[in-house]
Coordinates of N, CA and C in Angstrom, one line a residue:
X18 N 112.8 185.6 85.1 CA 113.7 186.7 84.9 C 114.5 187.0 86.2
X19 N 113.9 186.8 87.3 CA 114.7 187.1 88.6 C 115.8 186.1 88.7
X20 N 115.6 184.8 88.4 CA 116.7 183.8 88.5 C 117.8 184.2 87.5
X21 N 117.4 184.6 86.3 CA 118.4 184.9 85.2 C 119.2 186.1 85.7
X22 N 118.6 187.1 86.3 CA 119.3 188.3 86.8 C 120.3 187.9 87.9
X23 N 119.9 187.0 88.7 CA 120.8 186.5 89.8 C 122.0 185.8 89.2
X24 N 121.8 185.0 88.2 CA 122.9 184.3 87.6 C 123.8 185.2 86.9
X25 N 123.3 186.2 86.2 CA 124.1 187.2 85.5 C 125.0 188.0 86.5
X26 N 124.4 188.3 87.6 CA 125.1 189.1 88.6 C 126.2 188.3 89.3
X27 N 125.9 187.0 89.5 CA 126.8 186.1 90.2 C 128.1 185.7 89.5
X28 N 128.0 185.7 88.1 CA 129.2 185.3 87.3 C 130.4 186.2 87.6
X29 N 130.3 187.5 87.5 CA 131.5 188.3 87.8 C 131.9 188.2 89.2
X30 N 131.0 188.0 90.1 CA 131.4 187.9 91.5 C 132.2 186.6 91.7
X31 N 131.8 185.5 91.1 CA 132.6 184.3 91.2 C 133.9 184.4 90.6
X32 N 134.0 185.1 89.4 CA 135.2 185.3 88.7 C 136.2 186.2 89.6
X33 N 135.6 187.2 90.2 CA 136.4 188.0 91.1 C 137.0 187.2 92.3
X34 N 136.2 186.3 92.8 CA 136.6 185.5 94.0 C 137.8 184.6 93.5
X35 N 137.7 184.0 92.3 CA 138.7 183.2 91.8 C 140.0 183.9 91.6
X36 N 139.9 185.2 91.2 CA 141.1 186.0 91.0 C 141.7 186.4 92.4
X37 N 140.8 186.7 93.3 CA 141.3 187.0 94.7 C 142.0 185.8 95.3
X38 N 141.5 184.6 95.1 CA 142.0 183.4 95.8 C 143.0 182.7 94.9
X39 N 143.6 183.4 93.9 CA 144.5 182.7 92.9 C 145.7 182.1 93.7
X40 N 145.9 180.8 93.3 CA 147.1 180.1 93.9 C 148.3 180.5 93.2
X41 N 149.4 180.9 94.0 CA 150.6 181.3 93.4 C 151.6 180.1 93.6
X42 N 152.0 179.6 92.5 CA 152.9 178.4 92.5 C 153.6 178.3 91.1
X43 N 154.9 178.2 91.0 CA 155.8 178.3 92.1 C 156.0 179.8 92.6
X44 N 156.3 179.9 93.9 CA 156.5 181.3 94.5 C 157.9 181.4 94.9
X45 N 158.7 182.1 94.1 CA 160.2 182.2 94.4 C 160.4 183.3 95.5
X46 N 161.0 182.9 96.6 CA 161.2 183.8 97.7 C 162.5 184.6 97.4
X47 N 162.7 185.7 98.3 CA 163.8 186.5 98.1 C 165.1 185.8 98.3
X48 N 165.1 184.8 99.2 CA 166.4 184.0 99.5 C 166.6 182.9 98.4
X49 N 165.7 182.8 97.4 CA 165.7 181.8 96.3 C 165.3 180.4 96.8
X50 N 164.6 180.3 97.9 CA 163.8 179.2 98.2 C 162.5 179.3 97.4
X51 N 161.8 178.2 97.2 CA 160.6 178.2 96.4 C 159.5 177.5 97.2
X52 N 158.3 178.2 97.2 CA 157.1 177.6 97.8 C 156.2 177.1 96.7
X53 N 155.8 175.8 96.8 CA 154.9 175.2 95.8 C 153.6 175.0 96.5
X54 N 152.5 175.3 95.7 CA 151.2 175.2 96.3 C 150.3 174.4 95.3
X55 N 149.3 173.7 95.8 CA 148.3 173.0 95.0 C 147.0 172.9 95.8
X56 N 146.0 173.4 95.1 CA 144.6 173.3 95.7 C 144.0 171.9 95.4
X57 N 143.9 171.1 96.4 CA 143.4 169.7 96.2 C 142.7 169.3 97.5
X58 N 141.5 169.9 97.8 CA 140.8 169.7 99.1 C 140.4 168.3 99.4
X59 N 140.2 167.5 98.3 CA 139.8 166.1 98.5 C 140.9 165.1 98.5
X60 N 142.1 165.6 98.2 CA 143.2 164.6 98.2 C 143.6 164.2 99.6
X61 N 144.2 163.0 99.7 CA 144.7 162.5 101.0 C 146.2 162.6 101.1
X62 N 146.8 162.7 99.9 CA 148.3 162.8 99.9 C 148.7 163.6 98.7
X63 N 149.6 164.6 98.9 CA 150.2 165.3 97.7 C 151.7 165.4 97.9
X64 N 152.4 165.0 96.9 CA 153.9 165.0 97.0 C 154.5 165.8 95.8
X65 N 155.7 166.2 96.0 CA 156.4 167.0 95.0 C 157.7 166.3 94.6
X66 N 157.9 166.2 93.3 CA 159.2 165.7 92.8 C 159.9 166.7 91.9
X67 N 161.1 167.0 92.1 CA 161.8 168.0 91.3 C 163.2 167.5 91.0
X68 N 163.8 168.0 89.8 CA 165.1 167.5 89.4 C 166.2 168.0 90.2
X69 N 166.0 168.9 91.2 CA 167.0 169.4 92.1 C 167.1 168.5 93.3
X70 N 166.2 167.6 93.5 CA 166.2 166.7 94.7 C 167.2 165.6 94.5
X71 N 167.7 165.0 95.6 CA 168.6 163.9 95.5 C 167.8 162.6 95.2
X72 N 168.5 161.6 95.0 CA 167.9 160.2 94.7 C 166.9 160.3 93.5
X73 N 167.3 161.1 92.5 CA 166.5 161.1 91.2 C 165.2 161.8 91.4
X74 N 165.1 162.8 92.4 CA 163.8 163.5 92.6 C 162.8 162.7 93.3
X75 N 163.2 161.9 94.3 CA 162.3 161.2 95.2 C 161.2 162.1 95.8
X76 N 159.9 161.9 95.6 CA 158.9 162.8 96.0 C 158.9 163.0 97.5
X77 N 158.6 164.3 97.9 CA 158.5 164.7 99.3 C 157.1 165.2 99.5
X78 N 156.5 165.0 100.7 CA 155.1 165.3 100.9 C 154.9 166.7 101.2
X79 N 153.7 167.3 100.8 CA 153.3 168.6 101.1 C 152.4 168.6 102.3
X80 N 152.3 169.7 103.0 CA 151.4 169.8 104.1 C 150.1 170.5 103.7
X81 N 149.0 170.0 104.2 CA 147.7 170.5 103.8 C 147.2 171.6 104.8
X82 N 146.7 172.7 104.2 CA 146.2 173.8 105.0 C 144.7 173.7 105.2
X83 N 144.1 174.5 106.0 CA 142.7 174.5 106.3 C 141.9 174.8 105.0
X84 N 142.4 175.6 104.1 CA 141.7 176.0 102.9 C 141.7 174.9 101.8
X85 N 142.4 173.8 102.1 CA 142.5 172.8 101.0 C 143.7 173.0 100.1
X86 N 144.6 173.9 100.5 CA 145.8 174.2 99.7 C 147.0 173.4 100.4
X87 N 147.6 172.6 99.6 CA 148.8 171.9 100.0 C 150.0 172.8 99.7
X88 N 151.0 172.8 100.5 CA 152.2 173.6 100.3 C 153.5 173.0 100.9
X89 N 154.6 173.4 100.3 CA 155.9 173.1 100.7 C 156.9 174.1 100.3
X90 N 157.9 174.4 101.1 CA 158.9 175.4 100.7 C 160.3 174.7 100.7
X91 N 161.0 174.9 99.6 CA 162.3 174.2 99.5 C 163.4 175.0 100.2
X92 N 164.5 174.4 100.3 CA 165.7 175.1 100.7 C 166.1 176.0 99.5
X93 N 167.2 176.8 99.7 CA 167.7 177.7 98.7 C 168.1 176.9 97.5
X94 N 167.6 177.4 96.3 CA 168.0 176.7 95.0 C 169.0 177.7 94.3
X95 N 170.0 177.1 93.7 CA 170.9 177.9 92.9 C 170.2 178.4 91.6
X96 N 170.7 179.5 91.0 CA 170.1 180.0 89.8 C 170.3 178.9 88.6
X97 N 169.2 178.5 88.1 CA 169.2 177.4 87.1 C 167.7 177.2 86.6
X98 N 167.6 176.3 85.6 CA 166.3 175.8 85.2 C 166.0 174.6 86.0
X99 N 164.8 174.5 86.5 CA 164.3 173.3 87.2 C 163.0 172.8 86.7
X100 N 162.8 171.5 86.7 CA 161.5 170.9 86.4 C 160.9 170.1 87.5
X101 N 159.6 170.0 87.6 CA 159.0 169.4 88.7 C 157.6 168.9 88.4
X102 N 157.0 168.0 89.2 CA 155.7 167.5 89.1 C 155.1 167.3 90.4
X103 N 153.8 167.4 90.5 CA 153.0 166.9 91.7 C 152.6 165.5 91.6
X104 N 152.4 164.8 92.7 CA 151.7 163.5 92.7 C 150.6 163.6 93.7
X105 N 149.4 163.5 93.1 CA 148.1 163.6 93.9 C 147.5 162.2 94.1
X106 N 147.6 161.7 95.3 CA 147.1 160.4 95.6 C 147.9 159.4 94.7
X107 N 149.1 159.7 94.5 CA 150.0 158.8 93.7 C 149.9 159.0 92.2
X108 N 149.1 159.9 91.7 CA 149.0 160.2 90.3 C 149.7 161.5 89.9
X109 N 150.6 161.3 88.9 CA 151.5 162.5 88.5 C 150.7 163.5 87.8
X110 N 150.9 164.8 88.1 CA 150.2 165.9 87.5 C 151.1 167.1 87.4
X111 N 150.8 168.0 86.4 CA 151.5 169.2 86.3 C 150.9 170.2 87.3
X112 N 151.7 171.3 87.5 CA 151.2 172.4 88.4 C 150.2 173.3 87.6
X113 N 148.9 173.2 88.0 CA 147.9 174.0 87.3 C 148.1 175.5 87.4
X114 N 148.9 176.0 88.3 CA 149.1 177.4 88.5 C 150.3 177.9 87.7
X115 N 151.0 177.0 87.0 CA 152.2 177.4 86.3 C 152.0 177.1 84.8
X116 N 152.0 178.1 84.0 CA 151.9 177.9 82.6 C 153.1 177.5 81.9
X117 N 154.3 177.5 82.6 CA 155.5 177.1 82.0 C 155.7 175.5 82.0
X118 N 155.5 174.9 80.9 CA 155.6 173.4 80.8 C 156.6 173.0 79.7
X119 N 157.4 172.0 80.0 CA 158.4 171.5 79.1 C 158.1 170.1 78.8
X120 N 158.4 169.7 77.5 CA 158.2 168.3 77.1 C 159.5 167.7 76.7
X121 N 159.8 166.5 77.1 CA 161.0 165.8 76.7 C 160.5 164.4 76.2
X122 N 160.3 164.2 75.0 CA 159.7 163.0 74.5 C 158.2 162.9 75.0
X123 N 157.9 161.8 75.7 CA 156.6 161.6 76.3 C 156.5 162.2 77.7
X124 N 157.5 162.8 78.2 CA 157.5 163.3 79.6 C 157.2 164.8 79.6
X125 N 156.1 165.2 80.3 CA 155.8 166.5 80.5 C 156.0 166.9 82.0
X126 N 156.6 168.1 82.2 CA 156.8 168.6 83.5 C 156.7 170.1 83.6
X127 N 156.3 170.6 84.8 CA 156.3 172.1 85.0 C 157.7 172.6 85.1
X128 N 157.9 173.8 84.8 CA 159.3 174.4 84.8 C 159.3 175.7 85.5
X129 N 160.5 176.0 86.1 CA 160.7 177.3 86.7 C 162.2 177.7 86.5
X130 N 162.5 179.0 86.5 CA 163.9 179.4 86.5 C 164.1 180.3 87.7
X131 N 165.2 179.9 88.4 CA 165.6 180.7 89.6 C 166.5 181.8 89.0
X132 N 166.2 183.1 89.1 CA 167.0 184.1 88.5 C 168.3 184.3 89.2
X133 N 169.3 184.7 88.4 CA 170.7 184.9 88.9 C 171.6 185.0 87.8
X134 N 172.9 185.2 88.1 CA 173.9 185.3 87.1 C 174.0 184.0 86.2
X135 N 173.9 182.9 86.8 CA 174.1 181.6 86.1 C 173.0 181.3 85.2
X136 N 171.8 181.8 85.5 CA 170.6 181.5 84.6 C 170.2 182.7 83.8
X137 N 170.9 183.7 83.8 CA 170.6 185.0 83.1 C 170.5 184.7 81.6
X138 N 171.3 183.8 81.0 CA 171.3 183.6 79.6 C 170.0 182.9 79.1
X139 N 169.2 182.3 80.0 CA 168.0 181.6 79.7 C 166.8 182.5 79.5
X140 N 166.9 183.8 80.0 CA 165.8 184.7 80.1 C 165.5 185.3 78.8
X141 N 164.2 185.7 78.6 CA 163.7 186.5 77.5 C 164.1 187.9 77.8
X142 N 164.9 188.5 76.9 CA 165.3 189.9 77.2 C 165.0 190.8 76.0
X143 N 165.2 192.1 76.3 CA 164.9 193.1 75.3 C 166.1 193.2 74.3
X144 N 166.3 192.2 73.5 CA 167.3 192.2 72.5 C 166.7 191.7 71.2
X145 N 167.4 191.9 70.1 CA 166.9 191.4 68.8 C 166.7 189.8 68.9
X146 N 165.6 189.4 68.4 CA 165.3 187.9 68.5 C 165.4 187.3 67.1
X147 N 165.9 186.1 67.0 CA 165.8 185.3 65.8 C 164.5 184.7 65.6
X148 N 164.4 183.9 64.5 CA 163.1 183.3 64.2 C 163.3 181.8 64.2
X149 N 162.3 181.1 64.9 CA 162.3 179.7 64.9 C 161.2 179.1 64.0
X150 N 161.5 178.3 63.1 CA 160.6 177.7 62.2 C 160.5 176.2 62.3
X151 N 159.3 175.7 62.2 CA 159.1 174.2 62.2 C 158.8 173.7 60.8
X152 N 159.7 173.0 60.3 CA 159.7 172.6 58.9 C 159.4 171.1 58.7
X153 N 158.4 170.8 57.9 CA 158.2 169.3 57.6 C 158.9 169.1 56.2
X154 N 159.5 167.9 56.2 CA 160.2 167.5 54.9 C 160.1 166.0 54.8
X155 N 160.2 165.5 53.5 CA 160.1 164.1 53.3 C 161.5 163.5 53.4
X156 N 161.6 162.3 54.1 CA 162.8 161.6 54.2 C 162.8 160.3 53.4
X157 N 163.4 160.4 52.2 CA 163.4 159.2 51.3 C 164.1 158.0 52.0
X158 N 165.1 158.2 52.9 CA 165.7 157.1 53.5 C 164.8 156.3 54.4
X159 N 164.0 157.0 55.2 CA 163.1 156.4 56.1 C 161.7 156.1 55.5
X160 N 161.4 156.8 54.4 CA 160.1 156.7 53.8 C 159.0 157.4 54.7
X161 N 159.4 158.4 55.4 CA 158.4 159.1 56.3 C 158.6 160.6 56.1
X162 N 157.6 161.4 56.5 CA 157.7 162.8 56.7 C 158.3 163.1 58.1
X163 N 159.3 164.0 58.1 CA 159.9 164.3 59.3 C 159.8 165.8 59.6
X164 N 160.0 166.2 60.8 CA 159.9 167.6 61.2 C 161.3 168.1 61.8
X165 N 161.7 169.2 61.4 CA 162.9 169.8 62.0 C 162.7 171.2 62.4
X166 N 163.4 171.7 63.4 CA 163.3 173.1 63.9 C 164.5 173.8 63.3
X167 N 164.3 175.0 62.8 CA 165.3 175.8 62.2 C 165.3 177.2 62.8
X168 N 166.4 177.6 63.4 CA 166.6 178.9 64.0 C 167.4 179.7 63.1
X169 N 166.9 180.9 62.7 CA 167.7 181.9 61.9 C 167.9 183.1 62.8
X170 N 169.1 183.7 62.7 CA 169.4 184.8 63.6 C 168.7 186.1 63.3
X171 N 168.7 187.1 64.1 CA 168.1 188.4 63.8 C 168.8 189.0 62.6
X172 N 167.9 189.5 61.7 CA 168.4 190.1 60.4 C 168.7 189.1 59.3
X173 N 168.4 187.9 59.5 CA 168.7 186.9 58.5 C 167.9 187.1 57.2
X174 N 166.7 187.4 57.4 CA 165.8 187.5 56.2 C 166.2 188.6 55.2
X175 N 166.9 189.7 55.7 CA 167.3 190.8 54.9 C 168.8 190.8 54.6
X176 N 169.4 189.7 54.9 CA 170.9 189.6 54.7 C 171.2 188.7 53.5
X177 N 172.3 189.0 52.9 CA 172.8 188.1 51.8 C 174.1 187.5 52.1
X178 N 174.5 187.5 53.4 CA 175.8 186.9 53.7 C 175.6 185.4 54.1
X179 N 176.7 184.7 54.2 CA 176.6 183.3 54.6 C 176.8 183.2 56.1
X180 N 176.1 182.2 56.7 CA 176.1 182.0 58.2 C 176.7 180.6 58.5
X181 N 177.4 180.5 59.6 CA 177.7 179.2 60.0 C 176.5 178.4 60.4
X182 N 176.5 177.1 60.3 CA 175.4 176.2 60.7 C 175.8 175.3 61.8
X183 N 174.9 175.2 62.8 CA 175.1 174.4 64.0 C 174.0 173.4 64.1
X184 N 174.4 172.1 64.3 CA 173.4 171.0 64.4 C 173.3 170.6 65.9
X185 N 172.0 170.6 66.4 CA 171.8 170.2 67.8 C 171.0 168.9 67.7
X186 N 171.6 167.9 68.4 CA 170.9 166.6 68.4 C 170.3 166.3 69.8
X187 N 169.1 165.8 69.8 CA 168.4 165.5 71.1 C 168.9 164.2 71.6
X188 N 168.5 163.9 72.9 CA 168.9 162.7 73.6 C 168.0 161.5 73.1
X189 N 168.4 160.3 73.6 CA 167.7 159.1 73.2 C 166.2 159.1 73.4
X190 N 165.7 159.8 74.4 CA 164.3 159.8 74.7 C 163.6 161.0 74.2
X191 N 164.3 161.9 73.5 CA 163.7 163.2 73.1 C 163.3 163.2 71.7
X192 N 163.1 164.4 71.2 CA 162.8 164.7 69.8 C 163.2 166.1 69.5
X193 N 162.8 166.6 68.3 CA 163.3 167.9 67.8 C 162.8 169.0 68.7
X194 N 161.8 168.8 69.5 CA 161.3 169.9 70.3 C 162.1 170.2 71.6
X195 N 162.9 169.2 72.0 CA 163.5 169.3 73.3 C 164.5 170.5 73.5
X196 N 165.3 170.8 72.5 CA 166.2 171.8 72.7 C 165.6 173.2 72.7
X197 N 164.4 173.3 72.2 CA 163.7 174.7 72.2 C 163.0 174.9 73.5
X198 N 162.3 173.9 74.1 CA 161.6 174.1 75.3 C 162.4 173.8 76.6
X199 N 162.9 172.6 76.6 CA 163.7 172.1 77.8 C 165.0 172.8 77.8
X200 N 165.6 173.0 76.6 CA 167.0 173.5 76.5 C 167.0 175.0 76.3
X201 N 165.9 175.6 75.9 CA 165.8 177.1 75.6 C 166.9 177.6 74.7
X202 N 167.2 176.8 73.7 CA 168.3 177.2 72.8 C 168.1 178.5 72.1
X203 N 166.9 178.8 71.6 CA 166.7 180.1 70.9 C 167.0 181.3 71.8
X204 N 166.5 181.2 73.1 CA 166.8 182.4 74.0 C 168.3 182.5 74.3
X205 N 168.9 181.4 74.5 CA 170.4 181.4 74.8 C 171.1 182.0 73.6
X206 N 170.8 181.6 72.4 CA 171.5 182.2 71.2 C 171.2 183.6 71.0
X207 N 170.0 184.0 71.2 CA 169.6 185.4 71.1 C 170.5 186.3 72.0
X208 N 170.6 185.8 73.3 CA 171.3 186.6 74.3 C 172.8 186.6 74.0
X209 N 173.4 185.4 73.6 CA 174.8 185.4 73.3 C 175.2 186.2 72.1
X210 N 174.4 186.2 71.1 CA 174.6 187.0 69.9 C 174.6 188.5 70.3
X211 N 173.6 188.9 71.1 CA 173.4 190.3 71.5 C 174.6 190.7 72.3
X212 N 175.2 189.8 73.1 CA 176.3 190.1 74.0 C 177.7 190.0 73.2
X213 N 177.6 189.6 72.0 CA 178.9 189.5 71.2 C 179.7 188.2 71.6
X214 N 179.0 187.3 72.3 CA 179.7 186.1 72.7 C 179.5 184.9 71.8
X215 N 178.7 185.1 70.8 CA 178.4 184.0 69.7 C 178.2 184.7 68.4
X216 N 178.7 184.1 67.3 CA 178.4 184.6 66.0 C 177.0 184.4 65.6
X217 N 176.4 185.3 64.9 CA 175.1 185.0 64.3 C 175.2 183.7 63.5
X218 N 174.3 182.7 63.7 CA 174.3 181.4 63.1 C 173.0 180.9 62.9
X219 N 172.9 179.8 62.1 CA 171.7 179.0 61.9 C 171.9 177.8 62.7
X220 N 170.8 177.3 63.4 CA 170.9 176.0 63.9 C 169.7 175.1 63.5
X221 N 170.0 173.9 63.3 CA 169.0 172.9 63.0 C 168.9 171.9 64.1
X222 N 167.6 171.5 64.4 CA 167.4 170.4 65.4 C 166.6 169.4 64.6
X223 N 167.2 168.3 64.4 CA 166.6 167.2 63.5 C 166.2 166.1 64.4
X224 N 165.0 165.5 64.1 CA 164.5 164.3 64.8 C 165.3 163.1 64.3
X225 N 166.0 162.5 65.2 CA 167.0 161.4 64.7 C 166.5 160.0 65.2
X226 N 165.4 159.9 65.9 CA 164.9 158.6 66.3 C 164.1 158.0 65.1
X227 N 164.7 157.0 64.5 CA 164.1 156.4 63.3 C 162.9 155.5 63.6
X228 N 162.8 155.1 64.9 CA 161.7 154.1 65.3 C 160.4 154.8 65.6
X229 N 160.4 156.1 65.7 CA 159.1 156.8 66.0 C 158.7 157.7 64.9
X230 N 157.4 157.7 64.6 CA 156.9 158.5 63.5 C 156.9 160.0 63.9

């Protein structure tokens, strides 16, 4: 009973310690530089690769602190969407402290947005939002079931008017998911419609790679 009581008491203490020692990454500074951190006490080398870097995101090494946290701070980044990955002893990994992840085909990367005028349209705002549906349909031409993403603008469900239709095609290595996560198309259209800069419209993102199921 004594051992059980000790275990019960220790659980919230451990949880509190984890919250207190939470790693913040990415940590956007006031000057729009970014500090990246990774807790990897047993690693011998940690590098960072980001799409803002020259030479196709050639990895740069982080410095290890006494607590086992590796860190690096970038130069000032312009307002935009950026993706990045860590390399721990040469193995690519996502940032475990960042829940924002994008997928482009088979490539997964962590994502951040530097706030500012140029990136404002990517943000989730207090405006009416459209609906994004994932629809499976049979393709007689290919003899396969295919999935497409369909965005309908705010108020579509209760409207009887006709809307323009916009088709978004992904790149050669992507699929129907790319424009919603990597491209943030629903947020962009929500914001543009709310600002009166775009007509309410429907958009379709269709999977066009015939060689992949």
